[in-house]
Amino acid sequence: MARRTYSAVVAGTALGGRSDLIKAFARQGAEVQLRREVASKHPEAIGVWLRCPRFWGLWKTWAHIGFVEHDGDHHWAQKIDTGRLRVVKAWVHSAHAPLEHHRPKVQLRVTFEGDAARQDIRW
């Protein structure tokens, strides 16, 4: 199976307490999960969940920090749902969350595996 790594930008980082979570836990290399948000009003939504170590790293929780910004022409959600595309690994590439701003910027790297990974995939 083909593997490729792509960049993605996280949207919706200013909603709720997401900016505080990003400031506290989004570091280069931090693990994230991409989860389909089927119940969302946007059926193509892919949620971004950040791993947050707590209690000196003994307990790890997942926090929703936003959604993948993507080009709707490629139908990522459908490819993930049908198994044509599988996320092998996803992590924070960069996070910029200055104290005076409430809209942090988070960029991800995502490694995909599957038949659809052979195509020229862009986000």
Short mmCIF file of N, CA, C and O in Angstrom, two decimals:
data_model
loop_
_atom_site.label_atom_id
_atom_site.label_comp_id
_atom_site.label_asym_id
_atom_site.label_seq_id
_atom_site.Cartn_x
_atom_site.Cartn_y
_atom_site.Cartn_z
N MET A 1 0.83 -1.18 0.00
CA MET A 1 0.00 0.00 0.00
C MET A 1 0.88 1.25 0.00
O MET A 1 1.92 1.27 0.62
N ALA A 2 0.39 2.24 -0.67
CA ALA A 2 1.13 3.49 -0.76
C ALA A 2 0.95 4.32 0.50
O ALA A 2 -0.10 4.32 1.12
N ARG A 3 2.02 5.02 0.88
CA ARG A 3 1.99 5.94 2.03
C ARG A 3 2.45 7.30 1.57
O ARG A 3 3.41 7.42 0.81
N ARG A 4 1.78 8.32 2.09
CA ARG A 4 2.19 9.70 1.82
C ARG A 4 1.91 10.56 3.04
O ARG A 4 0.97 10.31 3.78
N THR A 5 2.72 11.59 3.22
CA THR A 5 2.54 12.52 4.32
C THR A 5 2.16 13.88 3.76
O THR A 5 2.78 14.36 2.81
N TYR A 6 1.15 14.49 4.37
CA TYR A 6 0.62 15.77 3.92
C TYR A 6 0.50 16.74 5.08
O TYR A 6 0.48 16.33 6.24
N SER A 7 0.37 18.01 4.73
CA SER A 7 0.14 19.06 5.73
C SER A 7 -1.34 19.38 5.79
O SER A 7 -2.05 19.26 4.79
N ALA A 8 -1.79 19.80 6.95
CA ALA A 8 -3.18 20.24 7.12
C ALA A 8 -3.20 21.36 8.15
O ALA A 8 -2.35 21.41 9.04
N VAL A 9 -4.18 22.24 8.03
CA VAL A 9 -4.35 23.35 8.96
C VAL A 9 -5.60 23.07 9.79
O VAL A 9 -6.59 22.56 9.27
N VAL A 10 -5.54 23.40 11.07
CA VAL A 10 -6.68 23.19 11.97
C VAL A 10 -7.53 24.47 11.99
O VAL A 10 -7.01 25.55 12.25
N ALA A 11 -8.82 24.32 11.72
CA ALA A 11 -9.77 25.43 11.76
C ALA A 11 -10.59 25.35 13.04
O ALA A 11 -10.70 24.28 13.64
N GLY A 12 -11.15 26.45 13.48
CA GLY A 12 -12.02 26.47 14.65
C GLY A 12 -11.28 26.43 15.97
O GLY A 12 -11.85 26.04 16.99
N THR A 13 -10.03 26.88 15.99
CA THR A 13 -9.23 26.82 17.21
C THR A 13 -9.63 27.86 18.25
O THR A 13 -9.22 27.77 19.40
N ALA A 14 -10.42 28.85 17.87
CA ALA A 14 -10.80 29.92 18.79
C ALA A 14 -12.09 29.61 19.56
O ALA A 14 -12.45 30.35 20.46
N LEU A 15 -12.78 28.54 19.23
CA LEU A 15 -14.05 28.23 19.86
C LEU A 15 -13.86 27.62 21.24
O LEU A 15 -12.93 26.85 21.47
N GLY A 16 -14.77 27.95 22.15
CA GLY A 16 -14.74 27.37 23.50
C GLY A 16 -13.40 27.62 24.17
O GLY A 16 -12.80 28.67 24.05
N GLY A 17 -12.91 26.64 24.89
CA GLY A 17 -11.62 26.75 25.57
C GLY A 17 -10.49 26.13 24.79
O GLY A 17 -9.45 25.79 25.36
N ARG A 18 -10.67 25.98 23.49
CA ARG A 18 -9.66 25.32 22.66
C ARG A 18 -8.33 26.05 22.67
O ARG A 18 -7.28 25.42 22.67
N SER A 19 -8.35 27.37 22.68
CA SER A 19 -7.09 28.12 22.64
C SER A 19 -6.24 27.83 23.88
O SER A 19 -5.02 27.72 23.80
N ASP A 20 -6.89 27.68 25.03
CA ASP A 20 -6.15 27.36 26.26
C ASP A 20 -5.52 25.97 26.17
O ASP A 20 -4.38 25.77 26.61
N LEU A 21 -6.25 25.00 25.63
CA LEU A 21 -5.71 23.65 25.45
C LEU A 21 -4.52 23.65 24.49
O LEU A 21 -3.52 22.98 24.73
N ILE A 22 -4.65 24.42 23.42
CA ILE A 22 -3.58 24.48 22.43
C ILE A 22 -2.34 25.12 23.04
O ILE A 22 -1.22 24.62 22.86
N LYS A 23 -2.53 26.20 23.79
CA LYS A 23 -1.39 26.85 24.45
C LYS A 23 -0.69 25.91 25.42
O LYS A 23 0.52 25.91 25.55
N ALA A 24 -1.46 25.09 26.11
CA ALA A 24 -0.90 24.21 27.13
C ALA A 24 -0.26 22.94 26.55
O ALA A 24 0.75 22.47 27.07
N PHE A 25 -0.83 22.36 25.48
CA PHE A 25 -0.41 21.03 25.07
C PHE A 25 0.07 20.88 23.62
O PHE A 25 0.68 19.86 23.29
N ALA A 26 -0.20 21.84 22.75
CA ALA A 26 0.18 21.69 21.34
C ALA A 26 1.64 22.07 21.14
O ALA A 26 1.99 23.24 21.07
N ARG A 27 2.48 21.09 21.10
CA ARG A 27 3.91 21.26 20.87
C ARG A 27 4.30 20.49 19.61
O ARG A 27 3.62 19.53 19.24
N GLN A 28 5.38 20.86 19.00
CA GLN A 28 5.84 20.15 17.82
C GLN A 28 6.02 18.67 18.18
O GLN A 28 6.66 18.33 19.16
N GLY A 29 5.40 17.80 17.37
CA GLY A 29 5.50 16.37 17.59
C GLY A 29 4.39 15.78 18.44
O GLY A 29 4.29 14.56 18.57
N ALA A 30 3.53 16.63 19.04
CA ALA A 30 2.43 16.13 19.87
C ALA A 30 1.48 15.30 19.02
O ALA A 30 1.15 15.65 17.88
N GLU A 31 1.02 14.21 19.58
CA GLU A 31 0.14 13.28 18.86
C GLU A 31 -1.28 13.85 18.74
O GLU A 31 -1.81 14.41 19.67
N VAL A 32 -1.86 13.68 17.56
CA VAL A 32 -3.27 14.04 17.34
C VAL A 32 -3.98 12.87 16.67
O VAL A 32 -3.34 12.00 16.06
N GLN A 33 -5.29 12.85 16.81
CA GLN A 33 -6.13 11.89 16.11
C GLN A 33 -7.07 12.66 15.21
O GLN A 33 -7.54 13.74 15.57
N LEU A 34 -7.35 12.09 14.05
CA LEU A 34 -8.36 12.64 13.17
C LEU A 34 -9.58 11.74 13.32
O LEU A 34 -9.51 10.53 13.12
N ARG A 35 -10.70 12.35 13.71
CA ARG A 35 -11.93 11.60 13.93
C ARG A 35 -13.04 12.17 13.08
O ARG A 35 -13.23 13.39 13.04
N ARG A 36 -13.76 11.29 12.44
CA ARG A 36 -14.90 11.74 11.64
C ARG A 36 -15.97 12.31 12.55
O ARG A 36 -16.25 11.76 13.60
N GLU A 37 -16.54 13.43 12.15
CA GLU A 37 -17.60 14.10 12.91
C GLU A 37 -18.91 13.94 12.14
O GLU A 37 -19.44 14.89 11.58
N VAL A 38 -19.42 12.73 12.11
CA VAL A 38 -20.60 12.41 11.31
C VAL A 38 -21.83 13.19 11.79
O VAL A 38 -22.68 13.57 10.99
N ALA A 39 -21.94 13.44 13.09
CA ALA A 39 -23.10 14.14 13.63
C ALA A 39 -23.04 15.65 13.40
O ALA A 39 -23.98 16.36 13.72
N SER A 40 -21.95 16.15 12.85
CA SER A 40 -21.79 17.59 12.60
C SER A 40 -22.75 18.05 11.51
O SER A 40 -23.22 17.26 10.69
N LYS A 41 -23.03 19.35 11.50
CA LYS A 41 -23.88 19.89 10.42
C LYS A 41 -23.15 19.87 9.09
O LYS A 41 -23.75 20.05 8.05
N HIS A 42 -21.85 19.64 9.11
CA HIS A 42 -21.05 19.49 7.90
C HIS A 42 -20.68 18.01 7.78
O HIS A 42 -19.82 17.53 8.51
N PRO A 43 -21.31 17.26 6.88
CA PRO A 43 -21.08 15.81 6.82
C PRO A 43 -19.65 15.41 6.45
O PRO A 43 -19.26 14.28 6.69
N GLU A 44 -18.88 16.32 5.92
CA GLU A 44 -17.49 16.01 5.54
C GLU A 44 -16.50 16.38 6.65
O GLU A 44 -15.29 16.33 6.45
N ALA A 45 -17.00 16.76 7.82
CA ALA A 45 -16.14 17.25 8.91
C ALA A 45 -15.23 16.15 9.46
O ALA A 45 -15.64 15.02 9.68
N ILE A 46 -13.98 16.54 9.68
CA ILE A 46 -12.99 15.65 10.31
C ILE A 46 -12.44 16.42 11.51
O ILE A 46 -11.77 17.44 11.36
N GLY A 47 -12.74 15.93 12.71
CA GLY A 47 -12.30 16.58 13.94
C GLY A 47 -10.85 16.28 14.24
O GLY A 47 -10.33 15.23 13.89
N VAL A 48 -10.19 17.23 14.89
CA VAL A 48 -8.80 17.06 15.32
C VAL A 48 -8.80 17.00 16.84
O VAL A 48 -9.28 17.91 17.51
N TRP A 49 -8.25 15.91 17.38
CA TRP A 49 -8.20 15.67 18.82
C TRP A 49 -6.74 15.58 19.24
O TRP A 49 -5.97 14.81 18.68
N LEU A 50 -6.37 16.39 20.22
CA LEU A 50 -4.99 16.50 20.70
C LEU A 50 -4.82 15.67 21.97
O LEU A 50 -5.66 15.74 22.87
N ARG A 51 -3.73 14.92 22.04
CA ARG A 51 -3.44 14.14 23.25
C ARG A 51 -2.88 15.08 24.31
O ARG A 51 -1.91 15.79 24.08
N CYS A 52 -3.50 15.05 25.48
CA CYS A 52 -3.13 15.96 26.56
C CYS A 52 -2.68 15.16 27.78
O CYS A 52 -3.51 14.61 28.50
N PRO A 53 -1.38 15.09 28.04
CA PRO A 53 -0.91 14.37 29.22
C PRO A 53 -1.22 15.18 30.48
O PRO A 53 -1.00 16.37 30.54
N ARG A 54 -1.75 14.49 31.47
CA ARG A 54 -2.09 15.14 32.74
C ARG A 54 -1.49 14.33 33.89
O ARG A 54 -1.14 13.18 33.73
N PHE A 55 -1.42 14.94 35.04
CA PHE A 55 -0.85 14.29 36.22
C PHE A 55 0.53 13.74 35.92
O PHE A 55 0.78 12.54 36.05
N TRP A 56 1.42 14.62 35.49
CA TRP A 56 2.82 14.30 35.19
C TRP A 56 2.96 13.21 34.15
O TRP A 56 3.88 12.40 34.17
N GLY A 57 2.01 13.15 33.20
CA GLY A 57 2.08 12.19 32.11
C GLY A 57 1.52 10.82 32.43
O GLY A 57 1.52 9.94 31.57
N LEU A 58 1.01 10.63 33.63
CA LEU A 58 0.47 9.32 34.01
C LEU A 58 -0.92 9.06 33.42
O LEU A 58 -1.30 7.92 33.21
N TRP A 59 -1.66 10.13 33.15
CA TRP A 59 -3.00 9.99 32.63
C TRP A 59 -3.10 10.86 31.38
O TRP A 59 -2.77 12.04 31.42
N LYS A 60 -3.53 10.29 30.28
CA LYS A 60 -3.61 11.05 29.03
C LYS A 60 -5.04 11.09 28.54
O LYS A 60 -5.72 10.07 28.49
N THR A 61 -5.50 12.28 28.22
CA THR A 61 -6.84 12.47 27.70
C THR A 61 -6.75 13.05 26.30
O THR A 61 -5.69 13.53 25.88
N TRP A 62 -7.85 13.03 25.58
CA TRP A 62 -7.92 13.61 24.24
C TRP A 62 -8.84 14.81 24.29
O TRP A 62 -9.93 14.74 24.85
N ALA A 63 -8.42 15.92 23.70
CA ALA A 63 -9.21 17.15 23.68
C ALA A 63 -9.47 17.59 22.24
O ALA A 63 -8.55 17.60 21.42
N HIS A 64 -10.71 17.95 21.97
CA HIS A 64 -11.10 18.41 20.63
C HIS A 64 -10.60 19.84 20.44
O HIS A 64 -10.99 20.73 21.19
N ILE A 65 -9.72 20.07 19.45
CA ILE A 65 -9.15 21.41 19.26
C ILE A 65 -9.59 22.07 17.96
O ILE A 65 -9.20 23.19 17.67
N GLY A 66 -10.37 21.38 17.13
CA GLY A 66 -10.83 21.99 15.89
C GLY A 66 -11.13 20.95 14.83
O GLY A 66 -11.36 19.78 15.12
N PHE A 67 -11.11 21.42 13.58
CA PHE A 67 -11.42 20.58 12.43
C PHE A 67 -10.35 20.76 11.36
O PHE A 67 -9.75 21.82 11.26
N VAL A 68 -10.17 19.74 10.56
CA VAL A 68 -9.23 19.83 9.44
C VAL A 68 -9.81 20.75 8.38
O VAL A 68 -10.96 20.59 7.97
N GLU A 69 -9.01 21.73 7.99
CA GLU A 69 -9.38 22.58 6.85
C GLU A 69 -8.97 21.81 5.61
O GLU A 69 -7.82 21.38 5.50
N HIS A 70 -9.90 21.59 4.69
CA HIS A 70 -9.53 20.79 3.51
C HIS A 70 -10.28 21.27 2.28
O HIS A 70 -11.26 21.99 2.37
N ASP A 71 -9.81 20.80 1.15
CA ASP A 71 -10.42 21.09 -0.13
C ASP A 71 -11.55 20.08 -0.34
O ASP A 71 -11.30 18.89 -0.47
N GLY A 72 -12.77 20.53 -0.37
CA GLY A 72 -13.92 19.65 -0.48
C GLY A 72 -13.97 18.82 -1.75
O GLY A 72 -14.72 17.86 -1.82
N ASP A 73 -13.19 19.14 -2.75
CA ASP A 73 -13.21 18.39 -4.01
C ASP A 73 -12.62 16.99 -3.86
O ASP A 73 -12.88 16.13 -4.68
N HIS A 74 -11.82 16.76 -2.83
CA HIS A 74 -11.15 15.47 -2.70
C HIS A 74 -11.91 14.47 -1.84
O HIS A 74 -11.57 13.30 -1.82
N HIS A 75 -12.93 14.89 -1.10
CA HIS A 75 -13.79 14.01 -0.33
C HIS A 75 -13.01 13.10 0.61
O HIS A 75 -13.12 11.89 0.56
N TRP A 76 -12.20 13.72 1.48
CA TRP A 76 -11.41 12.95 2.45
C TRP A 76 -12.27 12.06 3.30
O TRP A 76 -11.94 10.91 3.56
N ALA A 77 -13.36 12.62 3.78
CA ALA A 77 -14.23 11.87 4.69
C ALA A 77 -14.73 10.59 4.04
O ALA A 77 -14.73 9.53 4.67
N GLN A 78 -15.15 10.67 2.80
CA GLN A 78 -15.65 9.48 2.10
C GLN A 78 -14.55 8.44 1.94
O GLN A 78 -14.79 7.25 2.11
N LYS A 79 -13.34 8.88 1.64
CA LYS A 79 -12.24 7.94 1.46
C LYS A 79 -11.87 7.27 2.78
O LYS A 79 -11.53 6.09 2.81
N ILE A 80 -11.94 8.02 3.87
CA ILE A 80 -11.67 7.43 5.18
C ILE A 80 -12.79 6.47 5.56
O ILE A 80 -12.55 5.37 6.03
N ASP A 81 -14.04 6.89 5.34
CA ASP A 81 -15.20 6.06 5.69
C ASP A 81 -15.22 4.74 4.93
O ASP A 81 -15.60 3.71 5.48
N THR A 82 -14.82 4.76 3.67
CA THR A 82 -14.87 3.55 2.85
C THR A 82 -13.61 2.70 2.98
O THR A 82 -13.53 1.62 2.42
N GLY A 83 -12.61 3.20 3.71
CA GLY A 83 -11.39 2.43 3.92
C GLY A 83 -10.36 2.59 2.82
O GLY A 83 -9.32 1.94 2.84
N ARG A 84 -10.61 3.45 1.85
CA ARG A 84 -9.64 3.68 0.78
C ARG A 84 -8.45 4.48 1.28
O ARG A 84 -7.39 4.51 0.64
N LEU A 85 -8.61 5.14 2.40
CA LEU A 85 -7.57 5.97 3.00
C LEU A 85 -7.58 5.72 4.51
O LEU A 85 -8.64 5.71 5.13
N ARG A 86 -6.40 5.50 5.08
CA ARG A 86 -6.29 5.25 6.52
C ARG A 86 -5.19 6.14 7.08
O ARG A 86 -4.11 6.26 6.51
N VAL A 87 -5.49 6.78 8.21
CA VAL A 87 -4.49 7.62 8.88
C VAL A 87 -3.54 6.70 9.64
O VAL A 87 -3.96 5.95 10.51
N VAL A 88 -2.26 6.75 9.28
CA VAL A 88 -1.24 5.95 9.96
C VAL A 88 -0.72 6.70 11.17
O VAL A 88 -0.57 6.14 12.25
N LYS A 89 -0.47 8.00 10.98
CA LYS A 89 0.09 8.82 12.05
C LYS A 89 -0.29 10.28 11.79
O LYS A 89 -0.30 10.71 10.64
N ALA A 90 -0.60 11.00 12.86
CA ALA A 90 -0.89 12.43 12.74
C ALA A 90 -0.26 13.14 13.94
O ALA A 90 -0.33 12.63 15.06
N TRP A 91 0.36 14.28 13.67
CA TRP A 91 1.05 15.00 14.74
C TRP A 91 1.07 16.49 14.45
O TRP A 91 0.84 16.93 13.32
N VAL A 92 1.33 17.26 15.50
CA VAL A 92 1.45 18.72 15.38
C VAL A 92 2.80 19.04 14.74
O VAL A 92 3.84 18.61 15.24
N HIS A 93 2.76 19.76 13.65
CA HIS A 93 4.00 20.21 13.01
C HIS A 93 4.43 21.55 13.60
O HIS A 93 5.60 21.77 13.89
N SER A 94 3.45 22.45 13.78
CA SER A 94 3.75 23.73 14.40
C SER A 94 2.49 24.28 15.05
O SER A 94 1.38 24.01 14.61
N ALA A 95 2.70 25.04 16.12
CA ALA A 95 1.59 25.69 16.83
C ALA A 95 2.05 27.07 17.24
O ALA A 95 3.11 27.23 17.83
N HIS A 96 1.25 28.05 16.89
CA HIS A 96 1.56 29.44 17.24
C HIS A 96 0.38 29.98 18.04
O HIS A 96 -0.71 30.16 17.50
N ALA A 97 0.57 30.15 19.33
CA ALA A 97 -0.51 30.60 20.20
C ALA A 97 -0.01 31.68 21.15
O ALA A 97 0.20 31.43 22.33
N PRO A 98 0.21 32.89 20.65
CA PRO A 98 0.68 33.96 21.53
C PRO A 98 -0.35 34.29 22.61
O PRO A 98 -1.55 34.13 22.40
N LEU A 99 0.10 34.70 23.75
CA LEU A 99 -0.78 34.96 24.89
C LEU A 99 -1.84 36.02 24.60
O LEU A 99 -2.95 35.94 25.09
N GLU A 100 -1.50 37.02 23.81
CA GLU A 100 -2.44 38.12 23.57
C GLU A 100 -3.48 37.82 22.50
O GLU A 100 -4.39 38.59 22.30
N HIS A 101 -3.36 36.69 21.81
CA HIS A 101 -4.32 36.34 20.76
C HIS A 101 -5.17 35.16 21.19
O HIS A 101 -4.71 34.29 21.92
N HIS A 102 -6.40 35.12 20.72
CA HIS A 102 -7.30 34.03 21.05
C HIS A 102 -7.51 33.09 19.87
O HIS A 102 -8.37 32.23 19.93
N ARG A 103 -6.77 33.26 18.80
CA ARG A 103 -6.90 32.40 17.63
C ARG A 103 -5.57 31.73 17.32
O ARG A 103 -4.82 32.18 16.45
N PRO A 104 -5.28 30.64 18.01
CA PRO A 104 -4.02 29.96 17.73
C PRO A 104 -4.03 29.34 16.34
O PRO A 104 -5.08 28.98 15.81
N LYS A 105 -2.85 29.22 15.79
CA LYS A 105 -2.68 28.59 14.48
C LYS A 105 -1.95 27.27 14.68
O LYS A 105 -0.87 27.24 15.26
N VAL A 106 -2.56 26.19 14.20
CA VAL A 106 -1.98 24.86 14.36
C VAL A 106 -1.88 24.21 12.99
O VAL A 106 -2.86 24.19 12.24
N GLN A 107 -0.69 23.71 12.68
CA GLN A 107 -0.47 22.99 11.43
C GLN A 107 -0.11 21.55 11.76
O GLN A 107 0.69 21.30 12.67
N LEU A 108 -0.70 20.63 11.03
CA LEU A 108 -0.48 19.20 11.26
C LEU A 108 0.29 18.57 10.13
O LEU A 108 0.35 19.11 9.02
N ARG A 109 0.85 17.42 10.39
CA ARG A 109 1.37 16.52 9.38
C ARG A 109 0.60 15.22 9.57
O ARG A 109 0.41 14.75 10.70
N VAL A 110 0.13 14.65 8.47
CA VAL A 110 -0.66 13.43 8.51
C VAL A 110 -0.10 12.45 7.49
O VAL A 110 0.08 12.81 6.33
N THR A 111 0.18 11.24 7.94
CA THR A 111 0.63 10.18 7.04
C THR A 111 -0.56 9.27 6.76
O THR A 111 -1.17 8.73 7.69
N PHE A 112 -0.88 9.14 5.47
CA PHE A 112 -1.97 8.29 5.02
C PHE A 112 -1.42 7.04 4.38
O PHE A 112 -0.33 7.04 3.81
N GLU A 113 -2.22 5.98 4.42
CA GLU A 113 -1.91 4.73 3.73
C GLU A 113 -3.18 4.29 3.01
O GLU A 113 -4.28 4.45 3.52
N GLY A 114 -3.00 3.74 1.82
CA GLY A 114 -4.15 3.20 1.09
C GLY A 114 -4.05 3.48 -0.39
O GLY A 114 -3.12 4.14 -0.87
N ASP A 115 -5.01 2.96 -1.12
CA ASP A 115 -5.03 3.15 -2.57
C ASP A 115 -5.19 4.61 -2.95
O ASP A 115 -4.60 5.09 -3.91
N ALA A 116 -5.99 5.34 -2.19
CA ALA A 116 -6.21 6.76 -2.49
C ALA A 116 -4.98 7.60 -2.21
O ALA A 116 -4.86 8.72 -2.70
N ALA A 117 -4.01 7.09 -1.45
CA ALA A 117 -2.79 7.84 -1.16
C ALA A 117 -1.89 7.95 -2.38
O ALA A 117 -0.99 8.77 -2.43
N ARG A 118 -2.12 7.10 -3.36
CA ARG A 118 -1.31 7.17 -4.59
C ARG A 118 -1.64 8.39 -5.42
O ARG A 118 -0.84 8.86 -6.20
N GLN A 119 -2.86 8.88 -5.27
CA GLN A 119 -3.29 10.05 -6.04
C GLN A 119 -2.63 11.29 -5.47
O GLN A 119 -2.11 11.29 -4.37
N ASP A 120 -2.69 12.36 -6.22
CA ASP A 120 -2.14 13.63 -5.75
C ASP A 120 -3.15 14.24 -4.78
O ASP A 120 -4.12 14.85 -5.19
N ILE A 121 -2.92 14.06 -3.49
CA ILE A 121 -3.83 14.53 -2.46
C ILE A 121 -3.32 15.84 -1.91
O ILE A 121 -2.17 15.97 -1.58
N ARG A 122 -4.23 16.81 -1.82
CA ARG A 122 -3.87 18.10 -1.25
C ARG A 122 -4.94 18.52 -0.26
O ARG A 122 -6.11 18.26 -0.47
N TRP A 123 -4.52 19.22 0.79
CA TRP A 123 -5.46 19.86 1.71
C TRP A 123 -5.29 21.32 1.62
O TRP A 123 -4.26 21.85 1.49
#
